[in-house]
XYZ file of C-alpha atoms in Angstrom:
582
model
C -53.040 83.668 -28.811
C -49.858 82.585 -27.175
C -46.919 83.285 -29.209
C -45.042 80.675 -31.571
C -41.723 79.531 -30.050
C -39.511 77.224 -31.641
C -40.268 74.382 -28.699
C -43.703 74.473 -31.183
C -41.967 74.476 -34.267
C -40.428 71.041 -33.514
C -43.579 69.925 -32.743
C -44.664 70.687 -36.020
C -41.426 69.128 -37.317
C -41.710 66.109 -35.435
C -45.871 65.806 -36.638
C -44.935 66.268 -39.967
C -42.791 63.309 -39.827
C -45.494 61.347 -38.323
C -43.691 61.051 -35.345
C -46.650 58.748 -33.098
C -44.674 59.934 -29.739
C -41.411 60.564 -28.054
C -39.380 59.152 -25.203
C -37.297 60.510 -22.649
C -37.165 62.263 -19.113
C -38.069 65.482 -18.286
C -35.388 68.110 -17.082
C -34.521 72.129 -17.113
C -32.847 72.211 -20.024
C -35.879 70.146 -22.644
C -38.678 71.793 -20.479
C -40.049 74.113 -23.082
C -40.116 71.439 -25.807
C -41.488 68.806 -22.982
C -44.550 71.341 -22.300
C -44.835 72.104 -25.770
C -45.720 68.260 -26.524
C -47.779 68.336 -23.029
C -49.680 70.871 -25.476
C -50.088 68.993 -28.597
C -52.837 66.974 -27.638
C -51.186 63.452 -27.779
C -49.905 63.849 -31.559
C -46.992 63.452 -30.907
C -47.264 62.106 -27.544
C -44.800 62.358 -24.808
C -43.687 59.212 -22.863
C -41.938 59.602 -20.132
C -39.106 56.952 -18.556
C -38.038 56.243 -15.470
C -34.183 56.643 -16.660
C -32.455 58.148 -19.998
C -30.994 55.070 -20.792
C -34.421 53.028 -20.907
C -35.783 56.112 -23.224
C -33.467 55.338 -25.798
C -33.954 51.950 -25.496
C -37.671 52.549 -25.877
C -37.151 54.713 -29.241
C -34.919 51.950 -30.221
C -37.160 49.570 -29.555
C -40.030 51.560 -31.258
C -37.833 51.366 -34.077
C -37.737 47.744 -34.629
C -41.111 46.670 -33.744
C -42.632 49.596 -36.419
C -39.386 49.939 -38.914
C -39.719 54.177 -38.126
C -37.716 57.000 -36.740
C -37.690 56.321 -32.675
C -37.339 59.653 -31.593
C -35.881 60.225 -27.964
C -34.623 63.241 -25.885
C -32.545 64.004 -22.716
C -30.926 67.133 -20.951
C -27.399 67.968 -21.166
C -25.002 66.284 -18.659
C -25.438 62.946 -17.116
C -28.838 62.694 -18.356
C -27.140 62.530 -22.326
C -24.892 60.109 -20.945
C -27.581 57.764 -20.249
C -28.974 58.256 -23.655
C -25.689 56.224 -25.063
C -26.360 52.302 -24.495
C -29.893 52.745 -26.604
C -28.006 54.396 -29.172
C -25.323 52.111 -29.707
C -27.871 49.768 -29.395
C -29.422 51.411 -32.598
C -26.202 52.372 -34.365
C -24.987 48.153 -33.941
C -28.540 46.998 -35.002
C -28.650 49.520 -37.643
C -31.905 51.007 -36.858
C -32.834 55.232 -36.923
C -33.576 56.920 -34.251
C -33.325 60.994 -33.354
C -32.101 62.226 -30.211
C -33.020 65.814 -29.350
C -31.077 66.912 -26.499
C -31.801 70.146 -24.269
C -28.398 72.363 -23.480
C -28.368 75.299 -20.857
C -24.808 76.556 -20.320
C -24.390 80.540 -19.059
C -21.225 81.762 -18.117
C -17.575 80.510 -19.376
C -17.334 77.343 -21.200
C -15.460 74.655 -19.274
C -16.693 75.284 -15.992
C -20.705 75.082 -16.651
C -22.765 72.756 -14.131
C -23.193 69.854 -16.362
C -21.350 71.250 -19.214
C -20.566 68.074 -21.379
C -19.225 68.368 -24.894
C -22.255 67.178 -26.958
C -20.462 66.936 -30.250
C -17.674 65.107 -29.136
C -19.863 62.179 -26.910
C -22.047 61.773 -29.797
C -19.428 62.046 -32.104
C -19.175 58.173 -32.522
C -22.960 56.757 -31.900
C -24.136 59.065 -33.962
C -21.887 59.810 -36.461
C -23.555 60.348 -39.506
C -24.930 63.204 -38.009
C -24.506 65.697 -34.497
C -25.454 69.472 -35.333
C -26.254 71.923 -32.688
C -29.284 74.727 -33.441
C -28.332 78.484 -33.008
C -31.628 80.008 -35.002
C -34.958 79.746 -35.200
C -34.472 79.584 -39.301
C -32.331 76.514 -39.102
C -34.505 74.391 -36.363
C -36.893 72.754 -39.166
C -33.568 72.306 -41.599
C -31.749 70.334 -38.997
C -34.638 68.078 -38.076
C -35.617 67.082 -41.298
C -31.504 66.483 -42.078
C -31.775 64.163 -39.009
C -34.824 62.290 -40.001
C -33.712 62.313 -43.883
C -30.153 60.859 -42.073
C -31.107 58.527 -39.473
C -33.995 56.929 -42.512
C -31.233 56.707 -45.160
C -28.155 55.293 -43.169
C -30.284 53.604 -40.492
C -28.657 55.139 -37.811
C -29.464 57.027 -34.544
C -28.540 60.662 -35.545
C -28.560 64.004 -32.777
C -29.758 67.539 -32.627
C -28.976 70.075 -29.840
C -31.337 72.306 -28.999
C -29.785 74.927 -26.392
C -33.268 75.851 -23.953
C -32.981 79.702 -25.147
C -33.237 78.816 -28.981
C -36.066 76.866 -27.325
C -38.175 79.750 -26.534
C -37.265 82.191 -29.311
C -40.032 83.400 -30.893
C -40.563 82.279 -34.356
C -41.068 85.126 -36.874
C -44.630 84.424 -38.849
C -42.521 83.552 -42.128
C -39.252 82.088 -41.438
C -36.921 83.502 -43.711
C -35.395 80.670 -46.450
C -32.038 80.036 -45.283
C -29.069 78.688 -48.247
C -30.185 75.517 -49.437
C -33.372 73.995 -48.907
C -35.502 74.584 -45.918
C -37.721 71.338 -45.745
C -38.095 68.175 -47.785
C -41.046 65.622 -47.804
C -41.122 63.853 -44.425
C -41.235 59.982 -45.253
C -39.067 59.837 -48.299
C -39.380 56.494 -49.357
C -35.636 54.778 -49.652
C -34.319 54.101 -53.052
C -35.016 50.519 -54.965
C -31.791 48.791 -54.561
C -31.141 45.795 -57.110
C -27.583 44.297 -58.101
C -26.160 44.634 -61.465
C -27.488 41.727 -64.185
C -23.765 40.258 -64.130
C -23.659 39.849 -60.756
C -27.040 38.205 -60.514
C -26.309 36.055 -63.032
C -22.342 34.914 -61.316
C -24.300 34.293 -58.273
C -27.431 32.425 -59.719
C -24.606 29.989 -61.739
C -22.544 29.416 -58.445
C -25.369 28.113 -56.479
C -27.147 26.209 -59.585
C -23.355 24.356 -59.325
C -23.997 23.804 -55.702
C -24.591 19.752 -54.296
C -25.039 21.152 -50.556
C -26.080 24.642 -50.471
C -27.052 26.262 -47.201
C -28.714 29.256 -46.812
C -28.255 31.824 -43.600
C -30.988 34.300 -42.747
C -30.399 37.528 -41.223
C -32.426 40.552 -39.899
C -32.354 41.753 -43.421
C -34.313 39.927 -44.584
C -37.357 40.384 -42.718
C -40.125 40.630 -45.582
C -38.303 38.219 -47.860
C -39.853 34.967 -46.232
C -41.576 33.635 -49.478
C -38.630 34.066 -51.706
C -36.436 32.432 -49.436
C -38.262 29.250 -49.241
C -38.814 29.528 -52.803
C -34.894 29.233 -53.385
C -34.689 26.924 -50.886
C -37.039 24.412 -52.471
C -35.774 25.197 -56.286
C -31.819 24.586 -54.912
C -32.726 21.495 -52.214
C -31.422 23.841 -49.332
C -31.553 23.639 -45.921
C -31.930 26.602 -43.873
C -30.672 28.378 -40.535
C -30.563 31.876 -39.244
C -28.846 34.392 -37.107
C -30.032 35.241 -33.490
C -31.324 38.725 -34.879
C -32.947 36.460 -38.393
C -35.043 34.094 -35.860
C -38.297 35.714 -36.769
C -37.926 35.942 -40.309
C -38.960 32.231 -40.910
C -41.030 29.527 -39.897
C -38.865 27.527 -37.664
C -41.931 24.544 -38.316
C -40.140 24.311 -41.562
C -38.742 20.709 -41.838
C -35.456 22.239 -43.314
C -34.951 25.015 -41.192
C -32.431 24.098 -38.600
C -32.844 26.512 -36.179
C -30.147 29.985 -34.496
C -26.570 29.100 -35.962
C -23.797 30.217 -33.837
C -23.118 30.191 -29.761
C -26.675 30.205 -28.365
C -27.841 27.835 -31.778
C -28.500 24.359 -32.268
C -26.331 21.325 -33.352
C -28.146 21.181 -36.743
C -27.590 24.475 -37.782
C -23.980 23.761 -37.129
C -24.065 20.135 -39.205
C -25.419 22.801 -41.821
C -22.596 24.716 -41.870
C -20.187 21.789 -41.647
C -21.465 20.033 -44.422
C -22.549 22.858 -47.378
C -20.517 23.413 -50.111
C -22.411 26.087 -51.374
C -23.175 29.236 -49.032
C -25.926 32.170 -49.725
C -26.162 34.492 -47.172
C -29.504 36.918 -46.873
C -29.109 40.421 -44.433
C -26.614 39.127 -42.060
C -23.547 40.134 -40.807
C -23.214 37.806 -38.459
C -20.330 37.287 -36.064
C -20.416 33.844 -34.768
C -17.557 32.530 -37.895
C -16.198 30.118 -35.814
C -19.509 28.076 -36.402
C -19.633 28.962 -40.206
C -18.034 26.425 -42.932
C -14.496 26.168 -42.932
C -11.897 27.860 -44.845
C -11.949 26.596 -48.769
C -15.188 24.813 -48.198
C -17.609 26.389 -49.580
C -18.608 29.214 -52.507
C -20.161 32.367 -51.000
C -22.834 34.546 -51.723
C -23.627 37.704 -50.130
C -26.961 39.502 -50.139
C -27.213 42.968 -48.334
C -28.866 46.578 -49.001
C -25.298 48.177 -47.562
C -22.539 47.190 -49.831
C -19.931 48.192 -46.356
C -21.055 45.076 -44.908
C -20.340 42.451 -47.186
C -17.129 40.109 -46.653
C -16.593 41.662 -43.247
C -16.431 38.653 -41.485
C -16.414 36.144 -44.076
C -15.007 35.770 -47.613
C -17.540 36.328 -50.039
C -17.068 35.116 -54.084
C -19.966 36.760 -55.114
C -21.317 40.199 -53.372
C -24.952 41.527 -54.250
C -25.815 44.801 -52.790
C -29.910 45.208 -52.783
C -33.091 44.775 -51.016
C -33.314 40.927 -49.938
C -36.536 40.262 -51.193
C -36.422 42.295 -54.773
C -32.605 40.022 -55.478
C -34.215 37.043 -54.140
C -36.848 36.961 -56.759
C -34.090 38.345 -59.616
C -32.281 34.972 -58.569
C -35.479 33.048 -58.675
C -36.241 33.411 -62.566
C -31.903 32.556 -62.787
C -31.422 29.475 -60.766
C -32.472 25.979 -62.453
C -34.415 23.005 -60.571
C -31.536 20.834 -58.340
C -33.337 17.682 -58.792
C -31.293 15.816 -56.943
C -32.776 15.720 -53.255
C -30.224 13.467 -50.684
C -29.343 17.138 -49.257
C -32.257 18.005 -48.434
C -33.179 14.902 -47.069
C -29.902 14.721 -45.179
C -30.588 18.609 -43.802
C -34.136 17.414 -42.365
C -33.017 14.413 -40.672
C -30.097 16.992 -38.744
C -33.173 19.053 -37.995
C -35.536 16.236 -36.612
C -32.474 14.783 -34.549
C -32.286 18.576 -33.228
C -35.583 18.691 -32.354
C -35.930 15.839 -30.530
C -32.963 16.362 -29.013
C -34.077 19.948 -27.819
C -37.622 18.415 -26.166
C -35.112 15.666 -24.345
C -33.761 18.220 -22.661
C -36.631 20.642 -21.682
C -37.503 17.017 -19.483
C -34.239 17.032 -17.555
C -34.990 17.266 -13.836
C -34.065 20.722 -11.960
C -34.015 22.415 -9.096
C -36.589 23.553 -9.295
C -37.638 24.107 -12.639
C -35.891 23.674 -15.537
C -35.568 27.265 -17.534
C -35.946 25.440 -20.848
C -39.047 23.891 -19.871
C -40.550 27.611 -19.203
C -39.470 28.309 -22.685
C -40.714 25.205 -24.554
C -44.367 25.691 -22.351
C -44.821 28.779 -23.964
C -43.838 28.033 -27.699
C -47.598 26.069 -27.676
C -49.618 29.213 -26.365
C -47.785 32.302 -28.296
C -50.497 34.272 -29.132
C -49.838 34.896 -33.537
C -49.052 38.404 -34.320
C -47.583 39.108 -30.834
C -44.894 40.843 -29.977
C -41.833 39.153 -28.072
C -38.665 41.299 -26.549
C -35.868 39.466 -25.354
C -33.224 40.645 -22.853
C -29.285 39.327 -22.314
C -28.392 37.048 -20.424
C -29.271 33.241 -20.364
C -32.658 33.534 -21.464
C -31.113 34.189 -24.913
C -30.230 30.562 -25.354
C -33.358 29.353 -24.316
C -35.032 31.802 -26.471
C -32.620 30.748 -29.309
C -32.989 27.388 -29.237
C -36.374 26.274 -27.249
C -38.915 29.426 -28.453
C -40.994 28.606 -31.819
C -41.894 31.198 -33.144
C -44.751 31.107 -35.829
C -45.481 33.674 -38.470
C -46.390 36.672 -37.955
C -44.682 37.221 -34.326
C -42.206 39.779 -34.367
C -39.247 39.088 -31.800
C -36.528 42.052 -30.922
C -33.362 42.005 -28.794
C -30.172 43.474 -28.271
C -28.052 41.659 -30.819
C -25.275 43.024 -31.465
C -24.551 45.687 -28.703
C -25.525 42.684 -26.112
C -26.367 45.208 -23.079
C -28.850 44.151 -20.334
C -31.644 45.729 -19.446
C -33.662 46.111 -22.881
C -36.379 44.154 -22.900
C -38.614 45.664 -20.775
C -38.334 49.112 -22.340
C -38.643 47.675 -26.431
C -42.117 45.580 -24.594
C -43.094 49.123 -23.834
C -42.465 50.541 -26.973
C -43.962 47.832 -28.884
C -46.804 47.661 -26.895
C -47.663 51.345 -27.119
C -47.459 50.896 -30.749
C -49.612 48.356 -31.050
C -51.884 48.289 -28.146
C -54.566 45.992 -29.559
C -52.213 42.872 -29.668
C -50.304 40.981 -26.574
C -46.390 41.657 -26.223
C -44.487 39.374 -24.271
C -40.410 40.638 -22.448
C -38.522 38.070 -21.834
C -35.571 38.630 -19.281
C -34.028 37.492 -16.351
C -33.667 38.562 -12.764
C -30.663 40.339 -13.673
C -32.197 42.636 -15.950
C -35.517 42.665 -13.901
C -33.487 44.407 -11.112
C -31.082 46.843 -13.451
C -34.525 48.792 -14.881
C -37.403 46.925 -14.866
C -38.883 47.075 -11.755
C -38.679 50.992 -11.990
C -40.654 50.108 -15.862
C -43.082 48.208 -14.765
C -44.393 51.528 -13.525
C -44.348 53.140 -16.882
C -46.644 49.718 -17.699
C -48.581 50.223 -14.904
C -49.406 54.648 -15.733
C -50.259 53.270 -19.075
C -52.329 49.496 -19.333
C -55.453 51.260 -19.066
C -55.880 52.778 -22.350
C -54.506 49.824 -24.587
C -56.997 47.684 -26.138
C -55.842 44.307 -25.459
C -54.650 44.967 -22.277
C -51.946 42.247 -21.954
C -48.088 42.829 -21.518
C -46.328 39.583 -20.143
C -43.110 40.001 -18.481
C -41.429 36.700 -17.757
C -38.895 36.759 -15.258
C -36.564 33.567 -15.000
C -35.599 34.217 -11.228
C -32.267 31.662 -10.808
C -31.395 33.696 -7.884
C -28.196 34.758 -8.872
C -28.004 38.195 -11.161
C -24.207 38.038 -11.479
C -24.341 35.650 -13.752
C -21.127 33.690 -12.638
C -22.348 31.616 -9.966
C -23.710 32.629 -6.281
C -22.387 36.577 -6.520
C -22.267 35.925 -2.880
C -19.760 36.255 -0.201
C -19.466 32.544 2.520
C -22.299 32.960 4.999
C -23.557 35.625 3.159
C -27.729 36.387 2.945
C -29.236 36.206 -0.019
C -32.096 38.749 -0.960
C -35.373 37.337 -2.243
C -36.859 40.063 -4.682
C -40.351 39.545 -5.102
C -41.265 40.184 -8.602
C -44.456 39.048 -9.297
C -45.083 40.397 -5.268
C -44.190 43.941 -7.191
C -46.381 43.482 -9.763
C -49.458 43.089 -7.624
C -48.155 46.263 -5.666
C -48.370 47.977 -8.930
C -52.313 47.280 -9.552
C -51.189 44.556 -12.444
C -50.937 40.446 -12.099
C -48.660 38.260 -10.622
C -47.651 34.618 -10.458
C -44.954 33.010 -9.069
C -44.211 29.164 -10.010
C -41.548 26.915 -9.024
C -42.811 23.606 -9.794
C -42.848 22.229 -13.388
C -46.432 20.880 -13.669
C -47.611 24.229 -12.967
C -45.539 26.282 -15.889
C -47.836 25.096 -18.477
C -51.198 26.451 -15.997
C -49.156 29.900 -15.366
C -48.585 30.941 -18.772
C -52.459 30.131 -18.923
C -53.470 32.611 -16.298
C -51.275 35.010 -17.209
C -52.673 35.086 -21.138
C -55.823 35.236 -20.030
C -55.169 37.967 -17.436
C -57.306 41.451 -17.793
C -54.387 43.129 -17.103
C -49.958 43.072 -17.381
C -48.813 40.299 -15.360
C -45.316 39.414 -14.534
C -44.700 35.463 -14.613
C -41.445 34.886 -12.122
C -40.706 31.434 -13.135
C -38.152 30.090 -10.134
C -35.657 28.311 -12.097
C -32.396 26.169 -11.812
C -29.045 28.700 -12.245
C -27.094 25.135 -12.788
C -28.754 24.416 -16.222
C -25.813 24.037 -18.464
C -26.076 26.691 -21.658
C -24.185 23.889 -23.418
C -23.040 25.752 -26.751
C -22.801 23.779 -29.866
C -19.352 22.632 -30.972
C -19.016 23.307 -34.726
C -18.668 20.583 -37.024
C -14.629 19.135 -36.757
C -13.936 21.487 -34.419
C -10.534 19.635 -33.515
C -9.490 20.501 -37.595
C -10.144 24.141 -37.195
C -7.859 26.744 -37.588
C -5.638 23.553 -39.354
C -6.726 23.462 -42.846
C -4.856 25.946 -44.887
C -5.333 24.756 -47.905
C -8.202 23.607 -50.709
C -7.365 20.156 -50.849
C -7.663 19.687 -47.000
C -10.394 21.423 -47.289
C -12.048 19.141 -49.445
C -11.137 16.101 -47.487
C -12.506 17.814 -44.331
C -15.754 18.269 -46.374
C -16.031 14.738 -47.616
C -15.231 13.500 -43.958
C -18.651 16.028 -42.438
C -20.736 14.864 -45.546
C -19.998 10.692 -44.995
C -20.025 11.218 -40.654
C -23.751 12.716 -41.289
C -24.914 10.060 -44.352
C -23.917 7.574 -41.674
C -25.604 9.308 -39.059
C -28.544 9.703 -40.901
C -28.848 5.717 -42.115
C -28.527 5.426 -38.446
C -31.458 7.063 -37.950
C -33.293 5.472 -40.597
């Protein structure tokens, strides 16, 4: 029998935390753990990238698609390096994830070929927790701390292994080191709930409110039911952040769709016109498109008490689980019978809407990007998985994207880094291979990693179930991002995507006219295999952000009584807007 090393013990470590599999690129200094998962049969299985940077993004990604521990690992050096965008990616979105990271330095310190000071680069991405292991006896301590850590906090954590400690032989019956060795892998978090008083401030505020408005965040993903609950008992209408577009039905005839730069007009007319604001998981940045200054009464809901009134002043803050105070408020907060909100809020969301399929029929050159977007809404498969890059196609996934219940839809929010989508697709899709995932990205970020992914798609397809991974590619020809990125006179590269993907053994279709978008996202859902749909699409589409309501007043009102009067002036510019309607 070979002998026990402590590449194995991890192993065991990572099984016992149910660890499915584990991302990263191989290298001299994680070899022994690499072959020691090559020897564990699959459980947990190794996945190898084609770059450290789209390994973290993949154990990020596996984070938000499941809700456990991504777990990735790297090499010393440059290859750590690499690990950092998926990381802050995590630490921004507030989602765990382990790095284990192979060191192998001899000689002096400070002149070592890819000596990097471990502690110190992960000091900020992961600082709730960077320990390096010098003994077998501490290896399974330090893992489960960094589990335990990255679960609790929701934060990418890191462990150093150096590659002797690696293959150390592991005595029979590891000694019990100070403290406790292990703890139950799993540990379910703590039931969070605000105090009675606090429930019962907030439930009298918004029972006071005429308007109230209601913005959903990633937080509050599970809490679906007992938001429209609230919503129908208070007459409110409804938008969400970028990262809180999943958590609802956009169908709803109140919801009024993304609220901030990449959102719609409505959810902006929400925000100009509340007077009462409850806010569920979100700490969302956009403020300039929130209510003004003295408008409105604020309520805060979120399970980490750090976040609340960071970006907005907050009159009442409730730290707990979304859906567990929703429901507290729910048996608080009386019947608003009065209904001309809500009525008002669904007429902003209808004029919205039709606005929105007005301009999906604008003529382009060739196709309109929207279009693409809108074309698809009709034929997303329920209970798929969507990843969405940076770029452009954010807006048109903000605003022109439906997505019904039960899809789950990821991106970068907060970090904003190209070049994700691809790897969370892969992620989610080796998660859960019996149900279609969809990446949705540009040319941009098809050039930056995913043409070197699509060949961790194309090593894997074969063994999933449902065998189809969609990656849409909106080629406008121009991956800068600020215009032509060309030099006068200069040539301009066609990159064959969907040419690529046939190279690779998987489907392709290329499209540039808009009676065939509908056809293409046919064949490519009904394809036996991934296919990569390289929609050719107009770079001059205008992203056309929505000015927030009396946008010529902000920054002016100082006071409460202006603020009032700016209030009354939204609320009788939409009645009149509405009778227009009518």
């Amino acid at each position: 029998m070979a002998e026990r090393v402590v590449a194995d013990l991890v192993v065991e470590r990572l099984r016992a935390w149910r660890v499915p599999r584990v991302f990263g690129c191989p290298g001299a200094a994680i070899a022994p753990l690499v072959g020691a998962l090559d020897d564990a049969g699959g459980d947990p299985a190794f996945v190898p990238a084609r770059h450290e940077e789209t390994a973290s993004y993949m154990a990020t990604g596996h984070a938000k698609f499941t809700g456990g521990v991504g777990v990735c690992l790297a090499t010393q050096g440059p290859s750590a390096v690499h690990l950092l965008n998926g990381l802050y990616d995590a630490k921004l979105d507030s989602k765990p994830v382990v790095a284990i990271i192979g060191e192998d330095v001899t000689g002096p310190l400070g002149g070592a070929h890819e000596e990097i000071g471990l502690s110190r680069l992960f000091g900020d991405v992961c600082n709730q927790f960077v320990r390096y292991g010098r003994s077998p006896e501490q290896v399974p301590v330090l893992l489960d701390q960094a589990f335990r850590t990255a679960a609790a906090t929701r934060s990418p954590t890191c462990v150093v292994l150096p590659r002797a400690l690696q293959v150390t032989a592991v005595p029979d019956l590891v000694p019990q080191t100070a403290g406790v060795l292990t703890a139950t892998p799993g540990e379910p978090l703590a039931r969070v709930l605000p105090h009675d008083a606090d429930l019962d401030a907030a439930a009298s505020l918004l029972g006071n409110g005429q308007r109230v408005a209601v913005l959903v965040g990633q937080g509050a993903h599970g809490a679906a039911e007992e938001i429209v609950a609230l919503a129908d008992r208070l007459g409110a209408g409804v938008a969400t952040s970028l990262l809180g577009k999943p958590v609802l039905d956009e169908r709803l005839p109140f919801h009024t769709g993304v609220l901030g730069e990449v959102g719609t007009t409505a959810a902006a007319q929400l925000m100009g016109g509340c007077d009462t604001l409850l806010m569920i998981g979100t700490n969302d940045p956009w403020t300039d498109w929130f209510p003004m200054p003295g408008q409105v009464r604020t309520i805060q809901i979120d399970i980490d008490g750090r976040r609340i009134g960071t970006h907005y002043p907050v009159d009442v803050p409730l730290v707990g689980d979304a859906a567990e105070t929703l429901r507290a408020l729910l048996t608080r907060v009386p019947e608003n019978p009065h209904r001309e909100w809500r009525a008002m809020v669904e007429k902003m969301a209808d004029r919205w809407r039709a606005a929105a399929a007005e301009r999906t029929a604008t003529p382009a050159e060739p196709v309109d990007p929207r279009l693409v977007l809108r074309e698809l809404s009709a034929r997303l498969p329920r209970h798929a998985g969507v990843a969405v890059d940076v770029g452009s196609v954010v807006y048109w996934y903000a605003r022109h994207l439906e997505l019904p219940p039960g899809v789950q839809a990821r991106l970068c929010g907060t970090l904003g880094s190209m070049g994700c989508a691809l790897p969370y697709a892969v992620a989610a899709k080796l998660a859960r291979p019996d149900e279609p995932v969809l990446a949705l990205l540009g040319d941009g970020a098809m050039q930056l990693n995913g043409l070197a992914e699509l060949i961790t798609v194309a090593h894997h397809w074969t063994a999933w179930r449902d065998p189809r991974l969609i990656v849409l590619v909106l080629n406008n020809r121009d991956h800068s991002g600020v215009g032509s990125g060309r030099s006068p006179g200069e040539r301009r590269l066609e990159v064959p995507y969907a040419g690529w993907a046939r190279l690779l053994g998987l489907h392709g279709v290329r499209v540039d006219r808009p009676d065939l978008i509908g056809p293409a996202w046919d064949e490519v859902l009904a394809a036996d295999r991934p296919a990569v749909l390289e929609a050719v699409v107009d770079p001059a589409v205008p992203l056309d952000p929505p000015e927030p309501a009396l946008a010529d007043l902000r920054g002016l009102v100082a006071d409460g009584d202006a603020a009032r009067r700016v209030r009354e002036r939204v609320i009788q510019t939409e009645a009149i807007a509405a009778d227009e309607v009518v």
